[in-house]
mmCIF file of C-alpha atoms in Angstrom:
data_model
loop_
_atom_site.group_PDB
_atom_site.id
_atom_site.type_symbol
_atom_site.label_atom_id
_atom_site.label_comp_id
_atom_site.label_asym_id
_atom_site.label_seq_id
_atom_site.Cartn_x
_atom_site.Cartn_y
_atom_site.Cartn_z
ATOM 1 C CA MET A 39 38.687 28.536 -27.801
ATOM 2 C CA THR A 40 36.217 31.370 -27.259
ATOM 3 C CA LEU A 41 32.471 31.423 -27.180
ATOM 4 C CA HIS A 42 31.065 32.068 -30.643
ATOM 5 C CA VAL A 43 28.248 34.584 -30.801
ATOM 6 C CA GLU A 44 26.649 36.108 -33.860
ATOM 7 C CA ASN A 45 27.383 39.627 -32.691
ATOM 8 C CA PRO A 46 30.761 39.831 -30.944
ATOM 9 C CA GLY A 47 29.818 43.222 -29.529
ATOM 10 C CA ARG A 48 27.045 41.939 -27.344
ATOM 11 C CA SER A 49 27.154 40.093 -24.039
ATOM 12 C CA ALA A 50 26.622 36.373 -23.992
ATOM 13 C CA VAL A 51 23.017 35.473 -23.205
ATOM 14 C CA ALA A 52 22.493 33.028 -20.359
ATOM 15 C CA ALA A 53 19.236 31.333 -19.420
ATOM 16 C CA VAL A 54 18.888 30.040 -15.865
ATOM 17 C CA ILE A 55 16.321 27.285 -15.453
ATOM 18 C CA GLY A 56 15.284 26.985 -11.810
ATOM 19 C CA LEU A 57 15.274 30.056 -9.593
ATOM 20 C CA GLY A 58 15.325 28.380 -6.199
ATOM 21 C CA SER A 59 17.786 29.239 -3.453
ATOM 22 C CA MET A 60 20.777 28.203 -5.581
ATOM 23 C CA GLY A 61 19.562 29.136 -9.050
ATOM 24 C CA PHE A 62 18.436 32.598 -8.028
ATOM 25 C CA GLY A 63 21.852 33.407 -6.616
ATOM 26 C CA MET A 64 23.581 31.975 -9.679
ATOM 27 C CA ALA A 65 21.391 34.119 -11.941
ATOM 28 C CA GLN A 66 22.328 37.173 -9.880
ATOM 29 C CA ALA A 67 26.019 36.353 -10.182
ATOM 30 C CA LEU A 68 25.720 35.951 -13.953
ATOM 31 C CA LYS A 69 23.907 39.268 -14.267
ATOM 32 C CA ARG A 70 26.468 41.013 -12.092
ATOM 33 C CA ALA A 71 29.234 39.699 -14.356
ATOM 34 C CA GLY A 72 27.659 41.427 -17.353
ATOM 35 C CA LEU A 73 25.843 38.566 -19.036
ATOM 36 C CA ALA A 74 22.339 39.112 -20.332
ATOM 37 C CA VAL A 75 20.349 36.768 -18.102
ATOM 38 C CA VAL A 76 16.870 35.326 -18.601
ATOM 39 C CA GLY A 77 15.356 33.438 -15.684
ATOM 40 C CA TYR A 78 12.673 30.762 -15.699
ATOM 41 C CA ASP A 79 11.004 28.806 -12.921
ATOM 42 C CA VAL A 80 7.823 26.772 -12.638
ATOM 43 C CA ALA A 81 6.854 29.149 -9.812
ATOM 44 C CA PRO A 82 5.830 32.507 -11.327
ATOM 45 C CA ALA A 83 6.659 34.244 -8.032
ATOM 46 C CA ALA A 84 10.316 33.277 -8.416
ATOM 47 C CA VAL A 85 10.418 34.774 -11.914
ATOM 48 C CA ALA A 86 8.686 37.924 -10.661
ATOM 49 C CA ARG A 87 11.293 38.243 -7.922
ATOM 50 C CA PHE A 88 14.107 37.978 -10.454
ATOM 51 C CA ILE A 89 12.488 40.634 -12.639
ATOM 52 C CA ALA A 90 12.114 42.889 -9.590
ATOM 53 C CA GLU A 91 15.886 42.530 -9.039
ATOM 54 C CA GLY A 92 16.604 43.778 -12.553
ATOM 55 C CA GLY A 93 16.682 40.504 -14.494
ATOM 56 C CA ARG A 94 14.645 39.347 -17.446
ATOM 57 C CA GLY A 95 11.981 36.725 -16.939
ATOM 58 C CA ALA A 96 10.395 34.145 -19.191
ATOM 59 C CA SER A 97 7.011 32.494 -18.868
ATOM 60 C CA THR A 98 7.993 29.320 -20.738
ATOM 61 C CA LEU A 99 11.108 27.205 -21.110
ATOM 62 C CA GLY A 100 11.231 27.880 -24.834
ATOM 63 C CA GLU A 101 11.083 31.619 -24.327
ATOM 64 C CA ALA A 102 13.890 31.426 -21.797
ATOM 65 C CA VAL A 103 16.392 29.574 -23.985
ATOM 66 C CA ARG A 104 15.560 30.641 -27.517
ATOM 67 C CA ASP A 105 18.360 33.241 -27.715
ATOM 68 C CA ALA A 106 20.641 31.778 -25.058
ATOM 69 C CA ASP A 107 24.263 30.905 -25.754
ATOM 70 C CA ILE A 108 24.458 29.269 -22.318
ATOM 71 C CA VAL A 109 21.686 27.393 -20.509
ATOM 72 C CA VAL A 110 22.267 26.786 -16.789
ATOM 73 C CA SER A 111 19.928 24.146 -15.406
ATOM 74 C CA VAL A 112 19.577 24.310 -11.617
ATOM 75 C CA VAL A 113 16.782 21.834 -11.027
ATOM 76 C CA VAL A 114 16.631 19.195 -8.304
ATOM 77 C CA ASN A 115 17.427 15.885 -9.949
ATOM 78 C CA ALA A 116 17.920 13.820 -13.084
ATOM 79 C CA VAL A 117 14.189 13.402 -13.713
ATOM 80 C CA GLN A 118 13.669 17.162 -13.761
ATOM 81 C CA THR A 119 16.777 17.665 -15.900
ATOM 82 C CA GLU A 120 15.497 15.193 -18.486
ATOM 83 C CA ALA A 121 12.104 16.900 -18.450
ATOM 84 C CA VAL A 122 13.736 20.300 -19.048
ATOM 85 C CA LEU A 123 15.575 18.873 -22.046
ATOM 86 C CA PHE A 124 13.202 16.324 -23.549
ATOM 87 C CA GLY A 125 9.826 16.663 -21.832
ATOM 88 C CA PRO A 126 6.631 17.985 -23.469
ATOM 89 C CA GLU A 127 8.030 21.531 -23.321
ATOM 90 C CA GLY A 128 11.651 20.400 -23.561
ATOM 91 C CA ILE A 129 14.242 22.865 -24.733
ATOM 92 C CA ALA A 130 16.214 20.451 -26.928
ATOM 93 C CA SER A 131 13.983 21.350 -29.867
ATOM 94 C CA VAL A 132 14.387 25.126 -29.494
ATOM 95 C CA MET A 133 17.892 25.749 -28.171
ATOM 96 C CA LYS A 134 20.179 27.965 -30.206
ATOM 97 C CA PRO A 135 22.601 26.033 -32.475
ATOM 98 C CA GLY A 136 25.937 25.596 -30.699
ATOM 99 C CA ALA A 137 24.537 26.487 -27.268
ATOM 100 C CA VAL A 138 25.925 24.793 -24.163
ATOM 101 C CA PHE A 139 23.715 23.131 -21.574
ATOM 102 C CA ILE A 140 25.249 23.294 -18.074
ATOM 103 C CA SER A 141 23.680 20.660 -15.851
ATOM 104 C CA SER A 142 24.016 21.454 -12.136
ATOM 105 C CA ALA A 143 21.645 18.842 -10.689
ATOM 106 C CA THR A 144 23.039 16.056 -8.540
ATOM 107 C CA MET A 145 22.519 12.733 -10.311
ATOM 108 C CA ASP A 146 23.855 9.264 -10.966
ATOM 109 C CA PRO A 147 26.910 9.517 -13.266
ATOM 110 C CA ALA A 148 25.395 6.974 -15.680
ATOM 111 C CA ILE A 149 22.383 9.228 -16.200
ATOM 112 C CA ALA A 150 24.642 12.245 -16.770
ATOM 113 C CA ARG A 151 26.484 10.311 -19.479
ATOM 114 C CA ASP A 152 23.214 9.324 -21.163
ATOM 115 C CA LEU A 153 21.851 12.884 -21.138
ATOM 116 C CA ALA A 154 25.115 14.217 -22.534
ATOM 117 C CA GLN A 155 25.060 11.753 -25.432
ATOM 118 C CA ARG A 156 21.485 12.697 -26.296
ATOM 119 C CA VAL A 157 22.161 16.434 -26.113
ATOM 120 C CA GLU A 158 25.402 16.252 -28.108
ATOM 121 C CA ALA A 159 23.724 14.127 -30.799
ATOM 122 C CA LEU A 160 21.510 17.151 -31.486
ATOM 123 C CA GLY A 161 24.503 19.433 -32.044
ATOM 124 C CA PHE A 162 24.609 21.120 -28.643
ATOM 125 C CA HIS A 163 27.296 21.023 -25.943
ATOM 126 C CA TYR A 164 26.721 19.429 -22.545
ATOM 127 C CA LEU A 165 28.715 20.249 -19.424
ATOM 128 C CA ASP A 166 28.259 17.996 -16.413
ATOM 129 C CA ALA A 167 28.719 20.617 -13.682
ATOM 130 C CA PRO A 168 27.301 19.873 -10.234
ATOM 131 C CA ILE A 169 27.793 22.580 -7.635
ATOM 132 C CA SER A 170 28.665 22.970 -3.974
ATOM 133 C CA GLY A 171 28.758 25.907 -1.600
ATOM 134 C CA GLY A 172 25.213 26.849 -0.625
ATOM 135 C CA ALA A 173 22.913 29.741 -1.425
ATOM 136 C CA ALA A 174 25.135 32.458 0.062
ATOM 137 C CA LYS A 175 28.119 31.510 -2.083
ATOM 138 C CA ALA A 176 25.857 31.124 -5.130
ATOM 139 C CA ALA A 177 24.739 34.733 -4.744
ATOM 140 C CA LYS A 178 28.365 35.898 -4.408
ATOM 141 C CA GLY A 179 29.547 33.934 -7.440
ATOM 142 C CA GLU A 180 31.795 31.839 -5.194
ATOM 143 C CA LEU A 181 30.567 28.303 -5.793
ATOM 144 C CA THR A 182 32.714 25.233 -6.269
ATOM 145 C CA ILE A 183 31.875 23.592 -9.585
ATOM 146 C CA MET A 184 32.909 19.998 -10.323
ATOM 147 C CA ALA A 185 32.779 19.888 -14.103
ATOM 148 C CA SER A 186 33.470 17.440 -16.880
ATOM 149 C CA GLY A 187 32.837 17.607 -20.594
ATOM 150 C CA SER A 188 34.447 18.299 -23.923
ATOM 151 C CA ALA A 189 36.883 21.135 -24.503
ATOM 152 C CA ARG A 190 34.242 22.821 -26.659
ATOM 153 C CA ALA A 191 31.684 22.571 -23.864
ATOM 154 C CA PHE A 192 34.105 24.141 -21.393
ATOM 155 C CA ALA A 193 34.944 26.929 -23.846
ATOM 156 C CA ALA A 194 31.301 27.704 -24.523
ATOM 157 C CA ALA A 195 30.460 27.662 -20.806
ATOM 158 C CA ARG A 196 33.486 29.689 -19.660
ATOM 159 C CA PRO A 197 31.746 33.088 -19.242
ATOM 160 C CA ALA A 198 29.174 31.493 -16.946
ATOM 161 C CA LEU A 199 31.670 29.376 -15.031
ATOM 162 C CA ASP A 200 33.858 32.403 -14.358
ATOM 163 C CA ALA A 201 30.848 34.362 -13.109
ATOM 164 C CA MET A 202 29.359 31.679 -10.865
ATOM 165 C CA ALA A 203 32.353 30.030 -9.239
ATOM 166 C CA ALA A 204 35.374 30.717 -7.086
ATOM 167 C CA LYS A 205 36.721 27.283 -8.041
ATOM 168 C CA VAL A 206 36.040 25.336 -11.220
ATOM 169 C CA TYR A 207 37.525 21.861 -11.180
ATOM 170 C CA GLU A 208 37.957 20.527 -14.734
ATOM 171 C CA LEU A 209 37.713 16.807 -14.089
ATOM 172 C CA GLY A 210 37.794 15.229 -17.508
ATOM 173 C CA ASP A 211 36.487 15.320 -21.030
ATOM 174 C CA ALA A 212 33.458 13.080 -20.486
ATOM 175 C CA ALA A 213 30.186 13.792 -18.728
ATOM 176 C CA GLY A 214 29.597 11.691 -15.617
ATOM 177 C CA THR A 215 32.917 12.380 -13.942
ATOM 178 C CA GLY A 216 31.675 15.628 -12.421
ATOM 179 C CA ALA A 217 28.577 13.810 -11.185
ATOM 180 C CA ALA A 218 30.725 11.098 -9.595
ATOM 181 C CA PHE A 219 32.837 13.668 -7.750
ATOM 182 C CA LYS A 220 29.643 15.323 -6.486
ATOM 183 C CA MET A 221 28.362 12.037 -5.121
ATOM 184 C CA ILE A 222 31.565 11.567 -3.111
ATOM 185 C CA ASN A 223 31.019 15.051 -1.709
ATOM 186 C CA GLN A 224 27.395 14.260 -0.875
ATOM 187 C CA LEU A 225 28.381 11.020 0.832
ATOM 188 C CA LEU A 226 30.644 12.966 3.163
ATOM 189 C CA ALA A 227 28.279 15.901 3.600
ATOM 190 C CA GLY A 228 25.300 13.724 4.482
ATOM 191 C CA VAL A 229 27.222 11.606 6.961
ATOM 192 C CA HIS A 230 28.904 14.643 8.529
ATOM 193 C CA ILE A 231 25.571 16.440 9.064
ATOM 194 C CA ALA A 232 24.117 13.335 10.693
ATOM 195 C CA ALA A 233 27.175 13.011 12.943
ATOM 196 C CA ALA A 234 27.037 16.691 13.895
ATOM 197 C CA CYS A 235 23.343 16.486 14.781
ATOM 198 C CA GLU A 236 23.863 13.288 16.751
ATOM 199 C CA ALA A 237 26.682 14.904 18.714
ATOM 200 C CA ILE A 238 24.908 18.155 19.576
ATOM 201 C CA SER A 239 21.759 16.324 20.645
ATOM 202 C CA PHE A 240 23.839 13.950 22.756
ATOM 203 C CA ALA A 241 25.409 17.019 24.385
ATOM 204 C CA ALA A 242 21.927 18.389 25.061
ATOM 205 C CA LYS A 243 20.910 15.080 26.630
ATOM 206 C CA GLN A 244 23.796 15.561 29.075
ATOM 207 C CA ASP A 245 22.589 19.102 29.881
ATOM 208 C CA LEU A 246 25.791 20.662 28.566
ATOM 209 C CA ASN A 247 25.950 24.313 27.603
ATOM 210 C CA LEU A 248 25.448 23.977 23.855
ATOM 211 C CA GLU A 249 27.014 27.322 22.999
ATOM 212 C CA LYS A 250 30.133 26.223 24.870
ATOM 213 C CA VAL A 251 30.042 22.813 23.159
ATOM 214 C CA TYR A 252 30.043 24.603 19.815
ATOM 215 C CA GLU A 253 32.950 26.816 20.876
ATOM 216 C CA VAL A 254 35.026 23.902 22.128
ATOM 217 C CA ILE A 255 34.343 21.502 19.264
ATOM 218 C CA THR A 256 35.008 24.060 16.525
ATOM 219 C CA ALA A 257 38.445 24.571 18.086
ATOM 220 C CA SER A 258 39.095 20.840 18.439
ATOM 221 C CA ALA A 259 39.855 17.798 16.314
ATOM 222 C CA GLY A 260 36.231 16.688 16.250
ATOM 223 C CA ASN A 261 35.179 19.699 14.202
ATOM 224 C CA SER A 262 33.927 19.436 10.627
ATOM 225 C CA TRP A 263 32.760 21.994 8.087
ATOM 226 C CA MET A 264 29.217 20.710 8.527
ATOM 227 C CA PHE A 265 29.347 20.912 12.326
ATOM 228 C CA GLU A 266 30.581 24.483 12.073
ATOM 229 C CA ASN A 267 28.006 25.417 9.427
ATOM 230 C CA ARG A 268 24.865 23.581 10.569
ATOM 231 C CA ILE A 269 24.973 23.596 14.375
ATOM 232 C CA PRO A 270 24.348 27.374 14.586
ATOM 233 C CA HIS A 271 20.916 26.620 13.077
ATOM 234 C CA VAL A 272 20.276 24.233 15.980
ATOM 235 C CA LEU A 273 21.531 26.726 18.556
ATOM 236 C CA ALA A 274 19.204 29.364 17.118
ATOM 237 C CA GLY A 275 16.269 26.945 16.943
ATOM 238 C CA ASP A 276 15.879 28.054 13.313
ATOM 239 C CA TYR A 277 15.238 25.280 10.793
ATOM 240 C CA THR A 278 14.455 27.499 7.821
ATOM 241 C CA PRO A 279 15.477 25.309 4.856
ATOM 242 C CA LEU A 280 18.804 26.423 3.466
ATOM 243 C CA SER A 281 19.329 22.793 2.440
ATOM 244 C CA ALA A 282 16.396 20.500 3.070
ATOM 245 C CA ILE A 283 16.215 17.017 4.580
ATOM 246 C CA GLU A 284 14.784 15.712 1.294
ATOM 247 C CA ILE A 285 17.996 16.646 -0.531
ATOM 248 C CA PHE A 286 19.886 14.006 1.423
ATOM 249 C CA VAL A 287 17.060 11.490 1.183
ATOM 250 C CA LYS A 288 17.640 11.785 -2.558
ATOM 251 C CA ASP A 289 21.423 12.076 -2.637
ATOM 252 C CA LEU A 290 22.290 9.365 -0.137
ATOM 253 C CA GLY A 291 19.773 7.161 -1.930
ATOM 254 C CA ILE A 292 21.765 7.702 -5.135
ATOM 255 C CA VAL A 293 25.014 6.890 -3.331
ATOM 256 C CA GLN A 294 23.505 3.699 -1.955
ATOM 257 C CA ASP A 295 22.240 2.669 -5.404
ATOM 258 C CA MET A 296 25.651 3.324 -6.948
ATOM 259 C CA ALA A 297 27.392 1.367 -4.207
ATOM 260 C CA ARG A 298 25.005 -1.573 -4.536
ATOM 261 C CA ALA A 299 25.695 -1.747 -8.280
ATOM 262 C CA GLU A 300 29.426 -1.862 -7.520
ATOM 263 C CA ARG A 301 28.978 -4.345 -4.643
ATOM 264 C CA TYR A 302 30.633 -1.754 -2.405
ATOM 265 C CA PRO A 303 29.632 -1.492 1.279
ATOM 266 C CA VAL A 304 28.491 1.919 2.560
ATOM 267 C CA PRO A 305 27.284 1.247 6.123
ATOM 268 C CA LEU A 306 27.716 4.846 7.299
ATOM 269 C CA VAL A 307 25.655 6.095 4.358
ATOM 270 C CA ALA A 308 22.987 3.512 5.106
ATOM 271 C CA ALA A 309 22.740 4.569 8.750
ATOM 272 C CA ALA A 310 22.627 8.271 7.894
ATOM 273 C CA LEU A 311 20.009 7.695 5.185
ATOM 274 C CA GLN A 312 17.728 6.003 7.703
ATOM 275 C CA MET A 313 17.877 9.104 9.903
ATOM 276 C CA TYR A 314 17.008 11.403 6.979
ATOM 277 C CA LEU A 315 14.145 9.093 6.045
ATOM 278 C CA ALA A 316 12.922 9.131 9.638
ATOM 279 C CA ALA A 317 13.079 12.932 9.767
ATOM 280 C CA SER A 318 11.159 13.150 6.515
ATOM 281 C CA GLY A 319 8.578 10.690 7.801
ATOM 282 C CA ALA A 320 8.227 12.820 10.945
ATOM 283 C CA GLY A 321 7.175 15.796 8.821
ATOM 284 C CA MET A 322 10.557 17.568 8.551
ATOM 285 C CA GLY A 323 11.320 16.761 4.918
ATOM 286 C CA ARG A 324 11.126 20.357 3.726
ATOM 287 C CA ASP A 325 12.919 21.742 6.783
ATOM 288 C CA ASP A 326 16.629 22.393 7.060
ATOM 289 C CA ASP A 327 18.797 19.280 7.146
ATOM 290 C CA SER A 328 19.976 20.279 10.626
ATOM 291 C CA SER A 329 16.506 19.073 11.656
ATOM 292 C CA LEU A 330 18.146 15.707 12.242
ATOM 293 C CA ALA A 331 19.070 17.192 15.632
ATOM 294 C CA ARG A 332 15.368 17.661 16.371
ATOM 295 C CA LEU A 333 14.728 14.051 15.442
ATOM 296 C CA TYR A 334 17.456 12.858 17.812
ATOM 297 C CA ALA A 335 15.990 15.088 20.512
ATOM 298 C CA GLN A 336 12.503 13.685 19.991
ATOM 299 C CA LEU A 337 13.796 10.130 20.208
ATOM 300 C CA SER A 338 15.862 10.761 23.325
ATOM 301 C CA GLY A 339 13.992 13.451 25.223
ATOM 302 C CA ALA A 340 16.907 15.863 24.863
ATOM 303 C CA GLN A 341 16.062 19.555 25.108
ATOM 304 C CA LEU A 342 17.233 21.744 22.216
ATOM 305 C CA PRO A 343 16.873 25.535 21.857
ATOM 306 C CA GLY A 344 13.498 26.595 20.542
ATOM 307 C CA THR A 345 11.671 23.452 21.612
ATOM 308 C CA ILE A 346 8.985 23.298 24.260
ATOM 309 C CA LYS A 347 9.901 21.263 27.299
ATOM 310 C CA ALA A 348 7.460 18.451 27.950
#
């Protein structure tokens, strides 16, 4: 099945809602693939930046989606996703007939199913499509997308999926499955970051050469993708938020809520969540999630690069 457009000679129009670190890169990838892209963000500066890079900007949600065949929502959570769709300026009343709404926010699978039912009842398509890969891969169009939805939703979304992702996993015909896969990923990611930060700070407490620790561990069985990716931030003393502490406060909180509903124990998640909460409470919530290493250092007196020795 192919995407239906009124004029087969024109490019599909895609609206990207949310031009943060991920959404901006995704909008760039869509534009590079030849789609006509309109960007919207609550921060006017983000829209201005997209316009400066050759994209089209919109000042309201309605303006952004009115002519869009594909709407890519890259907001933070389920609450924001619902507001985009059904809030006071919600797009559900102005979307183009037959358009597909691609939801990339991380959320509880039950909420994804509810949103999909409400969107599809209005005659639109809904693709549950959380993402993984980070801002750099978003900008290159090399994300991993964990998607579920109807065959018609996949067909309508295909031009955008092909542009944004190196891997698109088609995980079922019902919304919620993609969200569930993403939560398993976030469980592992959050725990692995906490473990990596605990390890590197423990190494610092022992006055080990941290550059050499990184070299040895990344060549050894104790390595993980998160250790390899996040510990360079610690070594550089640079906690610029590529993925913030608050993301895992939210996501591990969702995992814990899901597990509690299933009467399933998640002790590693619980321990990691407490560290993210502590880092947030210490004023690091908007900093990079590798800031957990700083928290460990503060608690233990370990000396990390870029910190002032007491």
